Tab-separated table of C-alpha atoms in Angstrom:
chain	number	residue	atom	x	y	z
A	1	UNK	CA	-17.627	-102.585	-62.724
A	2	UNK	CA	-14.344	-102.794	-60.896
A	3	UNK	CA	-14.147	-101.314	-57.436
A	4	UNK	CA	-11.485	-98.677	-57.093
A	5	UNK	CA	-9.238	-99.643	-54.204
A	6	UNK	CA	-7.549	-96.385	-53.408
A	7	UNK	CA	-4.766	-96.393	-50.851
A	8	UNK	CA	-5.913	-94.695	-47.671
A	9	UNK	CA	-2.378	-93.500	-47.128
A	10	UNK	CA	-2.105	-89.898	-48.213
A	11	UNK	CA	1.632	-90.136	-48.685
A	12	UNK	CA	2.628	-90.178	-52.278
A	13	UNK	CA	3.815	-93.586	-53.361
A	14	UNK	CA	7.490	-93.464	-54.240
A	15	UNK	CA	8.655	-94.674	-57.590
A	16	UNK	CA	10.196	-98.053	-56.934
A	17	UNK	CA	13.559	-98.346	-58.652
A	18	UNK	CA	12.765	-100.966	-61.242
A	19	UNK	CA	15.436	-103.596	-61.851
A	20	UNK	CA	15.639	-103.865	-65.655
A	21	UNK	CA	13.820	-106.995	-66.787
A	22	UNK	CA	12.540	-107.668	-63.265
A	23	UNK	CA	8.895	-108.164	-62.377
A	24	UNK	CA	8.513	-104.573	-61.229
A	25	UNK	CA	9.997	-103.245	-64.479
A	26	UNK	CA	7.727	-105.490	-66.557
A	27	UNK	CA	4.635	-104.253	-64.706
A	28	UNK	CA	5.705	-100.633	-65.145
A	29	UNK	CA	6.299	-101.183	-68.865
A	30	UNK	CA	2.837	-102.758	-69.271
A	31	UNK	CA	1.168	-99.856	-67.456
A	32	UNK	CA	3.056	-97.176	-69.404
A	33	UNK	CA	2.146	-98.984	-72.626
A	34	UNK	CA	-1.529	-99.064	-71.591
A	35	UNK	CA	-1.463	-95.285	-71.043
A	36	UNK	CA	-0.017	-94.746	-74.527
A	37	UNK	CA	-2.564	-97.087	-76.125
A	38	UNK	CA	-5.497	-95.404	-74.365
A	39	UNK	CA	-4.263	-92.051	-75.636
A	40	UNK	CA	-4.649	-93.340	-79.214
A	41	UNK	CA	-8.261	-94.446	-78.657
A	42	UNK	CA	-10.380	-93.263	-81.617
A	43	UNK	CA	-13.140	-91.818	-79.396
A	44	UNK	CA	-10.713	-89.849	-77.266
A	45	UNK	CA	-8.915	-91.278	-74.238
A	46	UNK	CA	-10.891	-92.693	-71.330
A	47	UNK	CA	-7.894	-92.081	-69.079
A	48	UNK	CA	-8.966	-93.540	-65.760
A	49	UNK	CA	-7.121	-95.838	-63.388
A	50	UNK	CA	-9.601	-98.725	-63.919
A	51	UNK	CA	-9.268	-98.413	-67.714
A	52	UNK	CA	-5.451	-98.340	-67.565
A	53	UNK	CA	-5.388	-101.282	-65.142
A	54	UNK	CA	-7.762	-103.363	-67.276
A	55	UNK	CA	-5.649	-102.808	-70.383
A	56	UNK	CA	-2.376	-103.558	-68.577
A	57	UNK	CA	-3.831	-106.672	-66.932
A	58	UNK	CA	-3.223	-105.478	-63.381
A	59	UNK	CA	-5.561	-104.419	-60.578
A	60	UNK	CA	-6.240	-100.705	-59.946
A	61	UNK	CA	-4.682	-101.125	-56.498
A	62	UNK	CA	-1.358	-102.000	-58.154
A	63	UNK	CA	-1.407	-98.585	-59.782
A	64	UNK	CA	-2.504	-96.698	-56.650
A	65	UNK	CA	0.086	-98.531	-54.517
A	66	UNK	CA	2.917	-97.615	-56.827
A	67	UNK	CA	1.994	-94.124	-58.078
A	68	UNK	CA	-0.562	-92.906	-55.527
A	69	UNK	CA	-2.740	-91.158	-58.125
A	70	UNK	CA	-3.575	-91.007	-61.808
A	71	UNK	CA	-1.925	-87.575	-62.055
A	72	UNK	CA	1.355	-88.912	-60.691
A	73	UNK	CA	1.325	-91.867	-63.116
A	74	UNK	CA	0.670	-89.530	-66.065
A	75	UNK	CA	3.446	-87.207	-64.849
A	76	UNK	CA	5.959	-90.078	-64.835
A	77	UNK	CA	4.892	-91.217	-68.312
A	78	UNK	CA	5.268	-87.620	-69.553
A	79	UNK	CA	8.714	-87.253	-67.932
A	80	UNK	CA	9.806	-90.411	-69.734
A	81	UNK	CA	8.442	-89.143	-73.063
A	82	UNK	CA	10.136	-85.744	-72.683
A	83	UNK	CA	13.539	-87.447	-72.695
A	84	UNK	CA	15.403	-86.323	-75.842
A	85	UNK	CA	15.956	-89.029	-78.457
A	86	UNK	CA	19.448	-87.949	-79.446
A	87	UNK	CA	22.223	-85.484	-78.572
A	88	UNK	CA	21.906	-82.039	-80.221
A	89	UNK	CA	22.992	-81.864	-83.851
A	90	UNK	CA	26.642	-80.904	-84.326
A	91	UNK	CA	27.422	-78.678	-87.330
A	92	UNK	CA	30.849	-77.528	-86.182
A	93	UNK	CA	29.463	-74.107	-85.137
A	94	UNK	CA	28.040	-74.061	-81.592
A	95	UNK	CA	25.934	-70.951	-82.263
A	96	UNK	CA	24.299	-72.695	-85.198
A	97	UNK	CA	23.827	-75.866	-83.091
A	98	UNK	CA	22.076	-73.750	-80.486
A	99	UNK	CA	19.742	-72.217	-83.074
A	100	UNK	CA	18.881	-75.587	-84.609
A	101	UNK	CA	18.269	-77.135	-81.198
A	102	UNK	CA	16.101	-74.195	-80.068
A	103	UNK	CA	14.043	-74.338	-83.251
A	104	UNK	CA	13.206	-78.014	-82.614
A	105	UNK	CA	12.646	-77.444	-78.895
A	106	UNK	CA	10.119	-74.639	-79.476
A	107	UNK	CA	8.359	-76.600	-82.191
A	108	UNK	CA	8.040	-79.740	-80.057
A	109	UNK	CA	7.083	-78.060	-76.785
A	110	UNK	CA	4.484	-75.735	-78.295
A	111	UNK	CA	2.813	-78.503	-80.325
A	112	UNK	CA	-0.454	-79.910	-78.976
A	113	UNK	CA	1.194	-83.155	-77.696
A	114	UNK	CA	4.090	-81.106	-76.281
A	115	UNK	CA	1.783	-78.797	-74.319
A	116	UNK	CA	-0.163	-81.800	-73.028
A	117	UNK	CA	3.057	-83.491	-71.853
A	118	UNK	CA	4.181	-80.325	-70.062
A	119	UNK	CA	0.840	-79.979	-68.285
A	120	UNK	CA	1.014	-83.651	-67.270
A	121	UNK	CA	4.610	-83.537	-66.057
A	122	UNK	CA	3.672	-80.561	-63.840
A	123	UNK	CA	0.478	-82.225	-62.607
A	124	UNK	CA	2.021	-85.011	-60.513
A	125	UNK	CA	2.523	-84.899	-56.769
A	126	UNK	CA	6.297	-85.361	-56.969
A	127	UNK	CA	8.168	-82.306	-58.228
A	128	UNK	CA	10.949	-84.592	-59.480
A	129	UNK	CA	9.036	-85.200	-62.711
A	130	UNK	CA	9.226	-81.554	-63.778
A	131	UNK	CA	12.785	-81.459	-62.455
A	132	UNK	CA	13.651	-84.330	-64.774
A	133	UNK	CA	12.231	-82.388	-67.719
A	134	UNK	CA	14.386	-79.361	-66.870
A	135	UNK	CA	17.433	-81.599	-66.328
A	136	UNK	CA	17.094	-82.946	-69.884
A	137	UNK	CA	17.033	-79.382	-71.242
A	138	UNK	CA	20.075	-78.476	-69.161
A	139	UNK	CA	21.988	-81.540	-70.406
A	140	UNK	CA	21.256	-80.666	-74.037
A	141	UNK	CA	22.381	-77.047	-73.529
A	142	UNK	CA	25.509	-78.186	-71.646
A	143	UNK	CA	26.382	-80.504	-74.527
A	144	UNK	CA	26.192	-77.644	-77.050
A	145	UNK	CA	28.067	-75.124	-74.888
A	146	UNK	CA	30.844	-77.699	-74.317
A	147	UNK	CA	31.556	-77.426	-78.028
A	148	UNK	CA	32.362	-73.715	-77.703
A	149	UNK	CA	36.098	-73.220	-77.239
A	150	UNK	CA	37.717	-71.048	-74.576
A	151	UNK	CA	37.352	-67.353	-75.313
A	152	UNK	CA	34.200	-67.973	-77.364
A	153	UNK	CA	32.145	-65.820	-74.964
A	154	UNK	CA	29.493	-68.517	-74.831
A	155	UNK	CA	26.806	-67.814	-72.210
A	156	UNK	CA	26.311	-70.142	-69.266
A	157	UNK	CA	23.522	-72.704	-69.309
A	158	UNK	CA	21.801	-70.759	-66.507
A	159	UNK	CA	21.769	-67.601	-68.626
A	160	UNK	CA	20.160	-69.555	-71.470
A	161	UNK	CA	17.573	-71.057	-69.111
A	162	UNK	CA	16.658	-67.599	-67.736
A	163	UNK	CA	16.862	-65.680	-70.992
A	164	UNK	CA	15.496	-68.143	-73.562
A	165	UNK	CA	13.987	-71.356	-72.201
A	166	UNK	CA	11.985	-69.753	-69.355
A	167	UNK	CA	10.206	-67.130	-71.526
A	168	UNK	CA	9.426	-69.800	-74.151
A	169	UNK	CA	7.975	-72.103	-71.495
A	170	UNK	CA	6.039	-69.263	-69.840
A	171	UNK	CA	4.378	-68.362	-73.159
A	172	UNK	CA	3.530	-72.019	-73.811
A	173	UNK	CA	2.079	-72.665	-70.363
A	174	UNK	CA	0.420	-69.361	-69.488
A	175	UNK	CA	-0.660	-67.755	-72.748
A	176	UNK	CA	-2.673	-68.892	-75.710
A	177	UNK	CA	-0.149	-67.407	-78.164
A	178	UNK	CA	2.409	-70.138	-78.793
A	179	UNK	CA	5.928	-68.720	-79.071
A	180	UNK	CA	7.153	-68.752	-82.674
A	181	UNK	CA	10.611	-69.183	-84.136
A	182	UNK	CA	11.249	-65.430	-84.540
A	183	UNK	CA	10.375	-64.751	-80.917
A	184	UNK	CA	12.701	-67.520	-79.669
A	185	UNK	CA	15.513	-66.375	-81.996
A	186	UNK	CA	15.216	-62.801	-80.699
A	187	UNK	CA	15.515	-64.065	-77.113
A	188	UNK	CA	18.573	-66.107	-78.080
A	189	UNK	CA	20.270	-63.165	-79.811
A	190	UNK	CA	19.607	-60.896	-76.835
A	191	UNK	CA	21.071	-63.479	-74.448
A	192	UNK	CA	24.146	-64.112	-76.625
A	193	UNK	CA	24.817	-60.362	-76.843
A	194	UNK	CA	24.282	-59.609	-73.133
B	1	UNK	CA	-20.489	-95.624	-51.564
B	2	UNK	CA	-21.712	-93.224	-54.186
B	3	UNK	CA	-21.496	-94.257	-57.775
B	4	UNK	CA	-19.420	-91.914	-59.883
B	5	UNK	CA	-21.556	-90.799	-62.799
B	6	UNK	CA	-18.992	-89.548	-65.223
B	7	UNK	CA	-20.150	-87.877	-68.400
B	8	UNK	CA	-19.489	-90.054	-71.388
B	9	UNK	CA	-18.932	-86.957	-73.449
B	10	UNK	CA	-15.224	-86.359	-73.840
B	11	UNK	CA	-15.686	-82.694	-74.618
B	12	UNK	CA	-14.653	-80.470	-71.793
B	13	UNK	CA	-17.643	-78.919	-70.092
B	14	UNK	CA	-17.624	-75.165	-70.600
B	15	UNK	CA	-17.771	-72.878	-67.630
B	16	UNK	CA	-21.326	-71.624	-67.540
B	17	UNK	CA	-21.410	-67.863	-67.049
B	18	UNK	CA	-22.917	-67.640	-63.598
B	19	UNK	CA	-25.481	-64.871	-63.031
B	20	UNK	CA	-24.507	-63.371	-59.652
B	21	UNK	CA	-26.859	-64.617	-56.958
B	22	UNK	CA	-28.543	-66.998	-59.402
B	23	UNK	CA	-28.915	-70.735	-58.821
B	24	UNK	CA	-25.874	-71.537	-60.944
B	25	UNK	CA	-23.721	-69.051	-59.010
B	26	UNK	CA	-24.910	-70.441	-55.680
B	27	UNK	CA	-24.052	-74.004	-56.718
B	28	UNK	CA	-20.609	-72.898	-57.910
B	29	UNK	CA	-19.971	-71.062	-54.633
B	30	UNK	CA	-20.973	-74.162	-52.611
B	31	UNK	CA	-18.663	-76.392	-54.659
B	32	UNK	CA	-15.695	-73.987	-54.475
B	33	UNK	CA	-16.269	-73.717	-50.703
B	34	UNK	CA	-16.300	-77.518	-50.403
B	35	UNK	CA	-12.931	-77.706	-52.194
B	36	UNK	CA	-11.437	-75.170	-49.766
B	37	UNK	CA	-12.849	-76.994	-46.741
B	38	UNK	CA	-11.553	-80.365	-47.925
B	39	UNK	CA	-8.101	-78.823	-48.343
B	40	UNK	CA	-8.111	-77.965	-44.629
B	41	UNK	CA	-8.970	-81.536	-43.566
B	42	UNK	CA	-6.675	-82.533	-40.668
B	43	UNK	CA	-5.750	-85.906	-42.232
B	44	UNK	CA	-4.850	-84.361	-45.571
B	45	UNK	CA	-7.362	-83.696	-48.326
B	46	UNK	CA	-9.447	-86.525	-49.776
B	47	UNK	CA	-9.907	-84.478	-52.931
B	48	UNK	CA	-12.262	-86.603	-55.013
B	49	UNK	CA	-15.382	-85.623	-56.923
B	50	UNK	CA	-17.675	-87.727	-54.657
B	51	UNK	CA	-16.176	-86.129	-51.530
B	52	UNK	CA	-16.549	-82.593	-52.919
B	53	UNK	CA	-20.105	-83.314	-54.087
B	54	UNK	CA	-21.128	-84.780	-50.715
B	55	UNK	CA	-19.809	-81.745	-48.849
B	56	UNK	CA	-21.431	-79.271	-51.258
B	57	UNK	CA	-24.769	-81.142	-51.177
B	58	UNK	CA	-24.850	-81.794	-54.918
B	59	UNK	CA	-24.522	-84.961	-56.983
B	60	UNK	CA	-21.181	-85.886	-58.567
B	61	UNK	CA	-22.853	-85.604	-61.973
B	62	UNK	CA	-23.472	-81.889	-61.315
B	63	UNK	CA	-19.702	-81.442	-61.024
B	64	UNK	CA	-18.854	-83.588	-64.065
B	65	UNK	CA	-21.527	-81.848	-66.167
B	66	UNK	CA	-20.203	-78.404	-65.370
B	67	UNK	CA	-16.429	-78.904	-65.158
B	68	UNK	CA	-15.852	-82.187	-66.985
B	69	UNK	CA	-13.158	-83.405	-64.580
B	70	UNK	CA	-11.723	-82.926	-61.100
B	71	UNK	CA	-8.591	-81.362	-62.602
B	72	UNK	CA	-10.618	-78.707	-64.422
B	73	UNK	CA	-12.608	-77.858	-61.266
B	74	UNK	CA	-9.383	-77.504	-59.243
B	75	UNK	CA	-7.863	-75.351	-62.011
B	76	UNK	CA	-10.823	-72.938	-61.868
B	77	UNK	CA	-10.657	-72.748	-58.070
B	78	UNK	CA	-6.917	-72.029	-58.309
B	79	UNK	CA	-7.437	-69.351	-60.982
B	80	UNK	CA	-9.925	-67.639	-58.695
B	81	UNK	CA	-7.516	-67.822	-55.731
B	82	UNK	CA	-4.622	-66.428	-57.769
B	83	UNK	CA	-6.542	-63.186	-58.294
B	84	UNK	CA	-4.664	-60.380	-56.497
B	85	UNK	CA	-6.420	-58.917	-53.456
B	86	UNK	CA	-5.408	-55.316	-54.091
B	87	UNK	CA	-3.641	-53.059	-56.594
B	88	UNK	CA	0.163	-52.874	-56.190
B	89	UNK	CA	1.400	-50.634	-53.403
B	90	UNK	CA	2.106	-47.043	-54.496
B	91	UNK	CA	5.091	-45.338	-52.853
B	92	UNK	CA	5.461	-42.527	-55.370
B	93	UNK	CA	8.480	-44.245	-56.998
B	94	UNK	CA	7.519	-46.776	-59.671
B	95	UNK	CA	10.868	-48.603	-59.441
B	96	UNK	CA	10.342	-49.113	-55.737
B	97	UNK	CA	6.717	-50.205	-56.366
B	98	UNK	CA	8.043	-52.786	-58.817
B	99	UNK	CA	10.558	-54.121	-56.287
B	100	UNK	CA	7.959	-54.349	-53.519
B	101	UNK	CA	5.456	-56.048	-55.797
B	102	UNK	CA	8.069	-58.531	-57.093
B	103	UNK	CA	9.165	-59.389	-53.564
B	104	UNK	CA	5.585	-60.323	-52.607
B	105	UNK	CA	4.962	-62.124	-55.901
B	106	UNK	CA	8.045	-64.355	-55.513
B	107	UNK	CA	7.249	-65.061	-51.884
B	108	UNK	CA	3.640	-66.021	-52.605
B	109	UNK	CA	4.257	-68.058	-55.744
B	110	UNK	CA	7.186	-70.039	-54.347
B	111	UNK	CA	5.392	-70.872	-51.085
B	112	UNK	CA	3.957	-74.372	-50.742
B	113	UNK	CA	0.334	-73.194	-51.307
B	114	UNK	CA	1.506	-70.988	-54.193
B	115	UNK	CA	3.275	-73.871	-55.949
B	116	UNK	CA	0.226	-76.079	-55.445
B	117	UNK	CA	-2.061	-73.413	-56.960
B	118	UNK	CA	0.217	-73.026	-59.976
B	119	UNK	CA	0.287	-76.776	-60.575
B	120	UNK	CA	-3.505	-76.880	-60.293
B	121	UNK	CA	-4.144	-73.915	-62.570
B	122	UNK	CA	-1.972	-75.609	-65.218
B	123	UNK	CA	-3.629	-78.995	-64.703
B	124	UNK	CA	-7.077	-78.197	-66.113
B	125	UNK	CA	-8.251	-79.016	-69.606
B	126	UNK	CA	-8.987	-75.381	-70.511
B	127	UNK	CA	-5.895	-73.249	-71.049
B	128	UNK	CA	-7.913	-70.161	-70.073
B	129	UNK	CA	-7.229	-70.862	-66.384
B	130	UNK	CA	-3.473	-70.389	-66.738
B	131	UNK	CA	-4.167	-67.487	-69.103
B	132	UNK	CA	-6.196	-65.820	-66.358
B	133	UNK	CA	-3.262	-66.200	-63.961
B	134	UNK	CA	-0.913	-64.525	-66.452
B	135	UNK	CA	-3.495	-61.801	-67.157
B	136	UNK	CA	-3.571	-60.884	-63.444
B	137	UNK	CA	0.227	-60.558	-63.435
B	138	UNK	CA	0.096	-58.426	-66.573
B	139	UNK	CA	-2.559	-56.137	-65.055
B	140	UNK	CA	-0.474	-55.609	-61.918
B	141	UNK	CA	2.645	-54.795	-63.949
B	142	UNK	CA	0.659	-52.472	-66.248
B	143	UNK	CA	-0.667	-50.620	-63.198
B	144	UNK	CA	2.863	-50.004	-61.881
B	145	UNK	CA	4.338	-49.025	-65.255
B	146	UNK	CA	1.465	-46.568	-65.806
B	147	UNK	CA	2.856	-44.623	-62.849
B	148	UNK	CA	6.164	-44.070	-64.648
B	149	UNK	CA	6.103	-40.729	-66.448
B	150	UNK	CA	7.140	-40.143	-70.047
B	151	UNK	CA	10.888	-40.298	-70.532
B	152	UNK	CA	11.296	-42.554	-67.474
B	153	UNK	CA	12.733	-45.338	-69.643
B	154	UNK	CA	10.414	-47.840	-67.977
B	155	UNK	CA	10.479	-51.248	-69.667
B	156	UNK	CA	7.381	-52.679	-71.324
B	157	UNK	CA	5.257	-55.244	-69.520
B	158	UNK	CA	6.341	-57.834	-72.089
B	159	UNK	CA	10.008	-57.217	-71.271
B	160	UNK	CA	9.243	-57.733	-67.570
B	161	UNK	CA	7.315	-60.920	-68.311
B	162	UNK	CA	10.217	-62.317	-70.389
B	163	UNK	CA	13.064	-61.064	-68.227
B	164	UNK	CA	11.716	-61.444	-64.691
B	165	UNK	CA	8.383	-63.247	-64.319
B	166	UNK	CA	9.170	-66.126	-66.711
B	167	UNK	CA	12.505	-67.119	-65.101
B	168	UNK	CA	10.933	-66.914	-61.632
B	169	UNK	CA	8.035	-69.139	-62.729
B	170	UNK	CA	10.363	-71.572	-64.514
B	171	UNK	CA	12.450	-72.042	-61.352
B	172	UNK	CA	9.304	-72.535	-59.261
B	173	UNK	CA	7.719	-75.057	-61.622
B	174	UNK	CA	10.700	-76.978	-62.973
B	175	UNK	CA	13.383	-76.922	-60.288
B	176	UNK	CA	13.492	-77.794	-56.626
B	177	UNK	CA	15.433	-74.605	-55.806
B	178	UNK	CA	12.811	-71.928	-55.152
B	179	UNK	CA	13.903	-68.543	-56.517
B	180	UNK	CA	14.906	-66.175	-53.720
B	181	UNK	CA	14.641	-62.416	-53.415
B	182	UNK	CA	18.246	-61.751	-54.531
B	183	UNK	CA	17.788	-63.821	-57.675
B	184	UNK	CA	14.557	-62.011	-58.589
B	185	UNK	CA	16.113	-58.587	-57.848
B	186	UNK	CA	19.082	-59.382	-60.103
B	187	UNK	CA	16.691	-60.297	-62.930
B	188	UNK	CA	14.790	-57.058	-62.390
B	189	UNK	CA	17.960	-54.917	-62.409
B	190	UNK	CA	19.186	-56.610	-65.579
B	191	UNK	CA	15.838	-55.986	-67.299
B	192	UNK	CA	15.660	-52.338	-66.158
B	193	UNK	CA	19.196	-51.704	-67.448
B	194	UNK	CA	18.762	-53.483	-70.779
């Protein structure tokens, strides 16, 4: 049994800016990969710092030194996974783009893995992880609204965050009834007409 | 050093319905009290299952058997602490009651302890903890709206959750800019006028 060497320092370990390809980046990649592999374990994940460290071939103290806690490590992995894979689909009609994007967003976030990622990204000590998640959403919305010409009466990104994204997220996080497509569409229509 | 006896069972331990004054209720009270006391520790909390168990005078396995994980225990403590102390203030004018209640709600939830409680209530394995938090909010809003007479054009509780509570919570959880009173009031006015 490995002894858990937990840092005595109660300050949260900062995320060291990892030079791509450097030693620090390689260690981070190995640890993130170990988290993903443990998640796929057939008997359910044994997601502990010693188990992650053993699989990544590092000591537990490496993980505690860099992330401070298991929750913070999982939050950073979740923030990375919440990064969108591609820019929003472009059909030539920004309203349609918004609908398509929202449909995918609601489907992904309210899925079981989506809910788990949201809980994890909110569970870390550093609020920047959740901020990163919201920044991705904002960037996607900005990209769609940029396609609307002048005089199109497109809402601002803030109005969409307040009127559509926030209620969807609130239902996902705080209620057992996952928001469905009709509910999200109704919020979008109300916000576009306001 | 105490050995951490973690349950091998990956199922989340259910919350045993505690008969008031019974042995189970007394153990739960001692453990919840230990969590609160550790939070007040002058050097910052050493919030680990062995530390909580030692302070409560139980074995770590008692905690793992009943709550399954530290995160789930902290989520249940947070859900209990998020319970409102009193019904919303009654001034005789339901709109004013709503404003007063919202002012307190925003102040409490966006405070440092409030944010920490929200993160904890969302961090447990059982979604019922966050559901309990939302149910309290719903009960408070219901109580105020019940004071509005027929023909008062009061919004529904769902409209208030979507239009006011959700955006406030989204800003608290996902952005570093805490929502202020003016922002919350503007959301409330917009929802009342819709």
